Tab-separated table of C-alpha atoms and ligand atoms in Angstrom:
chain	number	residue	atom	x	y	z
A	1	MET	CA	65.882	-58.480	-36.571
A	2	ASP	CA	69.242	-59.272	-34.964
A	3	VAL	CA	70.386	-62.731	-33.897
A	4	PHE	CA	69.722	-63.354	-30.199
A	5	GLN	CA	69.981	-66.133	-27.644
A	6	ILE	CA	66.960	-67.396	-25.772
A	7	GLN	CA	66.837	-69.122	-22.411
A	8	THR	CA	63.875	-70.833	-20.780
A	9	PRO	CA	64.387	-71.074	-16.989
A	10	THR	CA	61.748	-72.784	-14.878
A	11	ASP	CA	62.283	-71.014	-11.566
A	12	ILE	CA	62.767	-67.410	-10.521
A	13	ASP	CA	66.279	-67.846	-9.135
A	14	ALA	CA	67.423	-69.375	-12.419
A	15	ALA	CA	65.838	-66.534	-14.394
A	16	ILE	CA	67.572	-63.892	-12.261
A	17	ALA	CA	70.894	-65.758	-12.485
A	18	ALA	CA	70.532	-66.064	-16.263
A	19	GLY	CA	69.885	-62.334	-16.502
A	20	ALA	CA	72.921	-61.501	-14.387
A	21	ALA	CA	75.156	-63.941	-16.275
A	22	ALA	CA	74.112	-62.609	-19.681
A	23	THR	CA	74.719	-59.021	-18.570
A	24	THR	CA	78.217	-59.695	-17.194
A	25	ALA	CA	79.374	-62.203	-19.844
A	26	GLN	CA	79.141	-59.713	-22.674
A	27	GLN	CA	79.950	-56.059	-22.200
A	28	GLY	CA	77.084	-53.967	-23.482
A	29	ALA	CA	74.815	-57.007	-23.680
A	30	THR	CA	71.129	-56.286	-23.495
A	31	ILE	CA	68.862	-58.797	-21.865
A	32	ARG	CA	65.112	-58.710	-21.935
A	33	PHE	CA	62.651	-60.865	-20.061
A	34	LEU	CA	60.061	-62.216	-22.491
A	35	ALA	CA	56.493	-62.770	-21.279
A	36	GLY	CA	53.592	-62.143	-23.682
A	37	GLY	CA	55.895	-60.433	-26.169
A	38	THR	CA	53.122	-58.145	-27.402
A	39	THR	CA	55.367	-55.082	-27.270
A	40	LEU	CA	58.836	-56.592	-27.228
A	41	VAL	CA	58.561	-58.849	-30.281
A	42	ASP	CA	56.936	-56.059	-32.304
A	43	LEU	CA	59.815	-53.753	-31.458
A	44	MET	CA	62.416	-56.420	-32.224
A	45	LYS	CA	60.934	-56.815	-35.697
A	46	LEU	CA	61.263	-53.052	-36.154
A	47	ASN	CA	64.900	-53.104	-34.924
A	48	VAL	CA	63.916	-50.779	-32.084
A	49	GLU	CA	64.635	-53.401	-29.416
A	50	ARG	CA	67.832	-55.349	-30.125
A	51	PRO	CA	68.411	-57.676	-27.164
A	52	SER	CA	71.335	-60.072	-27.293
A	53	THR	CA	69.559	-62.449	-24.877
A	54	LEU	CA	65.910	-63.150	-24.232
A	55	ILE	CA	64.934	-64.904	-21.013
A	56	ASP	CA	61.525	-66.472	-21.440
A	57	ILE	CA	59.710	-66.214	-18.082
A	58	ASN	CA	56.518	-67.973	-19.114
A	59	ARG	CA	57.469	-71.120	-17.176
A	60	LEU	CA	57.990	-69.272	-13.882
A	61	PRO	CA	55.358	-69.622	-11.136
A	62	LEU	CA	54.214	-66.034	-11.500
A	63	ASP	CA	50.814	-66.574	-13.098
A	64	LYS	CA	48.557	-66.515	-10.018
A	65	ILE	CA	46.237	-63.944	-8.469
A	66	ASP	CA	46.137	-64.419	-4.693
A	67	ALA	CA	44.031	-62.801	-1.993
A	68	GLN	CA	46.152	-61.204	0.721
A	69	PRO	CA	45.564	-61.411	4.497
A	70	ASP	CA	44.911	-57.641	4.610
A	71	GLY	CA	42.124	-57.968	2.028
A	72	GLY	CA	44.277	-56.814	-0.878
A	73	LEU	CA	45.412	-58.745	-3.916
A	74	ARG	CA	48.747	-60.086	-5.171
A	75	ILE	CA	49.061	-60.350	-8.940
A	76	GLY	CA	51.863	-62.380	-10.498
A	77	ALA	CA	53.901	-60.705	-13.227
A	78	THR	CA	52.861	-63.211	-15.901
A	79	VAL	CA	49.122	-63.067	-15.174
A	80	ARG	CA	47.516	-62.339	-18.545
A	81	ASN	CA	45.602	-59.087	-18.910
A	82	SER	CA	42.417	-60.959	-19.848
A	83	ASP	CA	42.632	-63.230	-16.787
A	84	LEU	CA	43.167	-60.227	-14.535
A	85	ALA	CA	40.337	-58.228	-16.095
A	86	HIS	CA	37.864	-61.108	-15.686
A	87	ASP	CA	38.924	-62.189	-12.193
A	88	ALA	CA	35.810	-62.014	-9.977
A	89	ARG	CA	37.734	-60.328	-7.115
A	90	VAL	CA	39.099	-57.666	-9.440
A	91	GLN	CA	35.683	-57.014	-10.943
A	92	ARG	CA	34.094	-56.763	-7.477
A	93	ASP	CA	36.751	-54.823	-5.543
A	94	TYR	CA	38.778	-53.016	-8.224
A	95	PRO	CA	36.431	-52.368	-11.183
A	96	VAL	CA	38.683	-49.492	-12.266
A	97	LEU	CA	41.418	-52.026	-13.023
A	98	SER	CA	39.142	-54.424	-14.878
A	99	GLN	CA	37.696	-51.570	-16.971
A	100	ALA	CA	41.144	-50.158	-17.753
A	101	LEU	CA	42.426	-53.535	-18.919
A	102	LEU	CA	39.380	-54.204	-21.081
A	103	SER	CA	39.675	-50.789	-22.712
A	104	GLY	CA	43.184	-51.602	-23.942
A	105	ALA	CA	44.330	-53.342	-27.121
A	106	SER	CA	42.251	-56.218	-28.541
A	107	ALA	CA	40.969	-59.471	-27.035
A	108	GLN	CA	43.773	-61.413	-28.732
A	109	LEU	CA	46.436	-59.098	-27.354
A	110	ARG	CA	44.920	-59.134	-23.855
A	111	ASN	CA	45.078	-62.935	-23.930
A	112	MET	CA	48.856	-62.714	-24.361
A	113	ALA	CA	49.872	-59.468	-22.634
A	114	THR	CA	50.942	-59.751	-19.000
A	115	THR	CA	50.870	-57.606	-15.883
A	116	GLY	CA	54.646	-57.138	-15.810
A	117	GLY	CA	54.819	-56.488	-19.537
A	118	ASN	CA	52.042	-53.924	-19.401
A	119	LEU	CA	53.982	-52.018	-16.734
A	120	LEU	CA	56.892	-51.848	-19.183
A	121	GLN	CA	54.851	-51.054	-22.288
A	122	ARG	CA	56.785	-48.681	-24.559
A	123	THR	CA	55.435	-45.471	-26.039
A	124	ARG	CA	53.405	-45.376	-29.258
A	125	CYS	CA	55.224	-42.275	-30.529
A	126	VAL	CA	55.537	-43.024	-34.247
A	127	TYR	CA	59.124	-41.819	-34.415
A	128	PHE	CA	60.210	-44.180	-31.654
A	129	ARG	CA	59.044	-47.086	-33.801
A	130	ASP	CA	60.871	-45.934	-36.940
A	131	GLU	CA	64.607	-46.594	-36.801
A	132	HIS	CA	65.263	-44.012	-39.524
A	133	MET	CA	63.893	-41.079	-37.480
A	134	ALA	CA	65.548	-38.994	-34.761
A	135	CYS	CA	64.486	-40.244	-31.361
A	136	ASN	CA	66.312	-39.667	-28.071
A	137	LYS	CA	64.419	-42.483	-26.418
A	138	ARG	CA	65.539	-45.064	-28.994
A	139	LYS	CA	68.924	-43.532	-29.739
A	140	PRO	CA	70.104	-41.074	-27.046
A	141	GLY	CA	71.430	-37.834	-28.469
A	142	SER	CA	69.799	-38.238	-31.887
A	143	GLY	CA	67.099	-35.598	-31.312
A	144	CYS	CA	63.333	-35.697	-31.101
A	145	ALA	CA	61.390	-35.707	-34.361
A	146	ALA	CA	58.097	-35.397	-32.490
A	147	ILE	CA	58.831	-31.867	-31.247
A	148	GLY	CA	57.387	-29.833	-34.076
A	149	GLY	CA	56.413	-33.055	-35.872
A	150	PHE	CA	53.387	-35.317	-35.485
A	151	ASN	CA	52.593	-35.099	-31.788
A	152	ARG	CA	48.801	-35.182	-31.613
A	153	ASN	CA	48.855	-38.185	-29.267
A	154	LEU	CA	51.841	-37.123	-27.168
A	155	ALA	CA	52.271	-35.548	-23.741
A	156	ILE	CA	51.171	-32.215	-22.307
A	157	LEU	CA	52.462	-33.038	-18.817
A	158	GLY	CA	55.946	-34.097	-17.745
A	159	ALA	CA	57.676	-33.585	-21.107
A	160	SER	CA	61.263	-32.406	-21.490
A	161	GLU	CA	63.238	-30.885	-24.338
A	162	GLN	CA	64.497	-34.391	-25.041
A	163	CYS	CA	61.199	-36.286	-25.222
A	164	ILE	CA	57.441	-35.677	-25.151
A	165	ALA	CA	56.230	-39.269	-25.415
A	166	THR	CA	53.216	-40.510	-23.460
A	167	ASN	CA	53.076	-43.686	-21.432
A	168	PRO	CA	50.531	-45.698	-23.471
A	169	SER	CA	49.185	-48.092	-20.830
A	170	ASP	CA	45.638	-48.065	-19.449
A	171	MET	CA	46.435	-50.579	-16.717
A	172	ASN	CA	49.188	-48.361	-15.313
A	173	VAL	CA	46.734	-45.486	-14.819
A	174	ALA	CA	44.409	-47.685	-12.773
A	175	LEU	CA	47.326	-49.066	-10.755
A	176	MET	CA	48.416	-45.508	-10.008
A	177	ALA	CA	44.974	-44.586	-8.629
A	178	LEU	CA	44.961	-47.832	-6.620
A	179	ASP	CA	48.365	-47.136	-4.996
A	180	ALA	CA	49.804	-50.422	-6.254
A	181	THR	CA	53.245	-51.643	-5.242
A	182	ILE	CA	55.678	-53.208	-7.727
A	183	HIS	CA	57.829	-56.072	-6.403
A	184	ILE	CA	61.211	-56.522	-8.059
A	185	ARG	CA	64.012	-59.070	-7.821
A	186	GLY	CA	67.576	-58.823	-9.038
A	187	ALA	CA	70.801	-60.739	-8.422
A	188	LYS	CA	71.810	-58.457	-5.550
A	189	ARG	CA	68.553	-57.344	-3.978
A	190	GLU	CA	64.828	-57.668	-3.732
A	191	ARG	CA	62.725	-54.542	-3.363
A	192	SER	CA	59.212	-53.157	-3.398
A	193	VAL	CA	58.536	-49.864	-5.145
A	194	PRO	CA	55.329	-47.812	-4.847
A	195	ILE	CA	54.011	-47.262	-8.352
A	196	ALA	CA	54.247	-43.499	-7.809
A	197	ASP	CA	58.051	-43.946	-7.725
A	198	PHE	CA	58.335	-46.594	-10.449
A	199	PHE	CA	58.108	-44.453	-13.603
A	200	LEU	CA	60.731	-41.807	-14.397
A	201	LEU	CA	60.188	-38.495	-16.108
A	202	PRO	CA	62.094	-38.253	-19.413
A	203	GLY	CA	64.332	-35.367	-18.323
A	204	ALA	CA	67.696	-35.607	-20.072
A	205	ALA	CA	67.559	-39.414	-20.331
A	206	PRO	CA	64.276	-40.497	-21.931
A	207	ASP	CA	65.681	-43.943	-22.726
A	208	LYS	CA	65.437	-44.775	-19.010
A	209	GLU	CA	61.724	-45.128	-18.304
A	210	THR	CA	61.538	-46.877	-14.931
A	211	VAL	CA	63.649	-47.525	-11.842
A	212	LEU	CA	64.330	-51.106	-13.005
A	213	GLU	CA	68.042	-51.870	-13.289
A	214	PRO	CA	69.478	-54.237	-15.940
A	215	GLY	CA	68.701	-57.838	-15.018
A	216	GLU	CA	65.951	-56.948	-12.522
A	217	LEU	CA	62.653	-58.772	-12.894
A	218	ILE	CA	59.179	-57.635	-11.871
A	219	THR	CA	57.761	-60.602	-9.954
A	220	GLN	CA	54.409	-59.322	-8.751
A	221	VAL	CA	52.162	-56.358	-8.119
A	222	THR	CA	50.182	-55.916	-4.916
A	223	LEU	CA	47.038	-53.877	-4.422
A	224	PRO	CA	46.079	-52.601	-0.974
A	225	PRO	CA	42.461	-53.131	0.039
A	226	LEU	CA	40.182	-50.199	-0.711
A	227	PRO	CA	38.310	-48.607	2.203
A	228	GLN	CA	34.739	-49.705	2.829
A	229	GLY	CA	32.341	-47.982	0.454
A	230	ALA	CA	34.943	-47.034	-2.160
A	231	LYS	CA	33.728	-46.946	-5.766
A	232	SER	CA	35.962	-46.820	-8.785
A	233	LEU	CA	35.828	-46.474	-12.540
A	234	TYR	CA	37.940	-45.874	-15.653
A	235	LEU	CA	37.009	-43.551	-18.512
A	236	LYS	CA	38.976	-43.567	-21.773
A	237	LEU	CA	38.628	-41.056	-24.617
A	238	ARG	CA	40.156	-42.051	-27.957
A	239	ASP	CA	39.765	-41.624	-31.689
A	240	ARG	CA	37.906	-44.909	-32.232
A	241	ALA	CA	35.997	-47.322	-30.028
A	242	SER	CA	38.483	-50.174	-29.826
A	243	TYR	CA	42.114	-51.100	-30.294
A	244	GLU	CA	43.211	-47.507	-29.805
A	245	PHE	CA	45.345	-45.643	-27.309
A	246	ALA	CA	43.959	-42.935	-25.043
A	247	LEU	CA	43.992	-39.262	-25.946
A	248	ALA	CA	42.910	-38.753	-22.348
A	249	SER	CA	41.769	-41.223	-19.724
A	250	ALA	CA	40.974	-41.101	-16.026
A	251	ALA	CA	40.964	-43.662	-13.228
A	252	VAL	CA	38.983	-42.583	-10.164
A	253	VAL	CA	38.510	-44.103	-6.707
A	254	MET	CA	36.015	-42.243	-4.510
A	255	ILE	CA	34.280	-42.567	-1.152
A	256	ARG	CA	31.322	-40.317	-0.330
A	257	GLU	CA	29.539	-39.464	2.886
A	258	GLY	CA	26.211	-38.031	1.869
A	259	ASP	CA	26.896	-35.062	-0.399
A	260	THR	CA	30.510	-34.827	0.731
A	261	ILE	CA	33.607	-36.524	-0.664
A	262	ARG	CA	35.327	-38.370	2.165
A	263	ASP	CA	38.285	-39.504	0.079
A	264	VAL	CA	39.253	-39.552	-3.578
A	265	ARG	CA	42.207	-40.579	-5.707
A	266	PHE	CA	42.589	-40.154	-9.435
A	267	ALA	CA	45.168	-40.538	-12.166
A	268	MET	CA	45.151	-39.732	-15.862
A	269	GLY	CA	46.531	-41.451	-18.932
A	270	GLY	CA	47.177	-40.216	-22.472
A	271	VAL	CA	48.374	-36.834	-21.245
A	272	GLY	CA	51.599	-37.439	-19.327
A	273	THR	CA	55.004	-38.918	-19.916
A	274	ARG	CA	54.064	-41.294	-17.122
A	275	PRO	CA	50.664	-42.143	-15.588
A	276	TRP	CA	49.850	-38.787	-14.047
A	277	ARG	CA	48.627	-38.040	-10.555
A	278	VAL	CA	48.392	-34.684	-8.760
A	279	LYS	CA	47.946	-35.097	-5.010
A	280	ASP	CA	47.036	-31.401	-4.538
A	281	ALA	CA	44.085	-31.790	-6.867
A	282	GLU	CA	42.870	-34.780	-4.863
A	283	ALA	CA	43.341	-32.939	-1.554
A	284	SER	CA	41.206	-30.070	-2.846
A	285	LEU	CA	38.242	-32.439	-3.085
A	286	ARG	CA	38.505	-34.121	0.326
A	287	GLY	CA	35.660	-32.812	2.446
A	288	ALA	CA	34.247	-30.859	-0.504
A	289	LYS	CA	30.723	-31.124	-1.832
A	290	ALA	CA	30.544	-33.657	-4.670
A	291	ASP	CA	29.383	-31.257	-7.351
A	292	LYS	CA	30.499	-30.052	-10.773
A	293	PRO	CA	32.124	-26.755	-9.649
A	294	ALA	CA	34.354	-28.660	-7.205
A	295	PHE	CA	35.288	-31.185	-9.898
A	296	GLN	CA	36.025	-28.413	-12.404
A	297	ALA	CA	38.277	-26.673	-9.889
A	298	ALA	CA	40.127	-29.940	-9.248
A	299	ALA	CA	40.548	-30.498	-13.007
A	300	GLU	CA	41.975	-26.986	-13.400
A	301	ARG	CA	44.469	-27.742	-10.650
A	302	PHE	CA	45.354	-31.101	-12.188
A	303	LEU	CA	46.126	-29.554	-15.582
A	304	GLN	CA	47.683	-26.293	-14.420
A	305	GLY	CA	51.205	-27.325	-15.427
A	306	ALA	CA	50.143	-28.565	-18.864
A	307	LYS	CA	52.204	-27.407	-21.857
A	308	PRO	CA	50.815	-28.154	-25.321
A	309	GLN	CA	52.950	-29.196	-28.270
A	310	SER	CA	52.311	-27.977	-31.833
A	311	GLY	CA	49.551	-30.514	-32.506
A	312	ASN	CA	47.970	-31.427	-29.199
A	313	GLY	CA	46.683	-28.243	-27.565
A	314	PHE	CA	43.171	-29.724	-27.688
A	315	LYS	CA	44.214	-32.237	-25.045
A	316	ILE	CA	44.150	-29.679	-22.241
A	317	GLU	CA	40.415	-29.073	-22.533
A	318	LEU	CA	39.770	-32.722	-23.405
A	319	ALA	CA	41.595	-33.879	-20.285
A	320	LYS	CA	39.694	-31.461	-18.065
A	321	ARG	CA	36.367	-32.666	-19.421
A	322	CYS	CA	37.466	-36.293	-19.125
A	323	LEU	CA	38.382	-35.806	-15.485
A	324	VAL	CA	35.248	-33.846	-14.568
A	325	HIS	CA	33.012	-36.410	-16.264
A	326	SER	CA	34.733	-39.353	-14.583
A	327	LEU	CA	34.541	-37.649	-11.153
A	328	GLN	CA	30.837	-36.964	-11.675
A	329	SER	CA	30.279	-40.577	-12.703
A	330	ALA	CA	32.197	-41.889	-9.697
A	331	ALA	CA	30.195	-39.618	-7.383
A	332	GLN	CA	26.976	-41.096	-8.738
A	333	LEU	CA	28.254	-44.597	-7.896
A	334	ALA	CA	29.598	-43.719	-4.470
B	401	SF4	FE1	61.521	-40.260	-29.434
B	401	SF4	FE2	60.327	-39.275	-27.298
B	401	SF4	FE3	60.794	-37.699	-29.335
B	401	SF4	FE4	58.992	-39.633	-29.601
B	401	SF4	S1	58.848	-37.902	-28.237
B	401	SF4	S2	60.617	-39.047	-31.073
B	401	SF4	S3	59.853	-41.207	-28.268
B	401	SF4	S4	62.359	-38.717	-28.083
């Protein structure tokens, strides 16, 4: 692990200013905001993350979950995953989010991991975590050992010739289906980004994973209210029952009118280089009968651009079955 500086601001303005100062004081300096540290500290120990400055944001007033006037919810960036998962409003109005959070990691990790940190969770590609292996995401231009290597858990959607890594988060999949908005502050501007625009495809620059610029801080996430009668759930398929990342997962929000689907949104995890959503597949179900043939047709549409790697062709069928099953389950609730 490299030597680094650490700062402990107590208000947001000071944290942003510290980030900007550290970035401009040293050319090439890397700053990271430290919250739960459940990904960042791991990666620092592995020499994958090598920040010159850490700005500890645990003292900032960003640890609250607040009801919004429109009936939605505002979630501070340092709200712990366990607190969010067990919040009564989340369990009542957004069960998909609670279930996604509780399906991730372990109880100890959820007690530390935060909302903002989970949004920025790095891939679990084994080559990314090994500084001796070729990895364009860790070291641009070095190659990708996963292409043709061990890629069982990697992406079938959204990959490029530079990188095929999956986004590992469960929470992000639920937030995608819930149409969350990410609120960001930097030294020069404050902005709100729909989650659909927050994650970048790897393309030719897999080291850049989100639209965040250096020194910008996620301050909160907002959830719009769900329409009356909406039901939601999260289904995660993985190699073992706990403390494991998804091979395929689905977050579904559905509203039914009798036998018909009035509205539906869904996103998948474990299969894409970012939490994956296909609006066409959702549109195909609006007004359709809530039955298995309609769900199978939607799953086909969702996966139609899928491209398997050498070791993960099984994911295409697995993802289809995961999606169909979760849509059927949501229809039974709705
Ligand atoms: Fe690195 Fe991405 Fe290739 Fe994994 S898939 S080795 S993260 S470039």
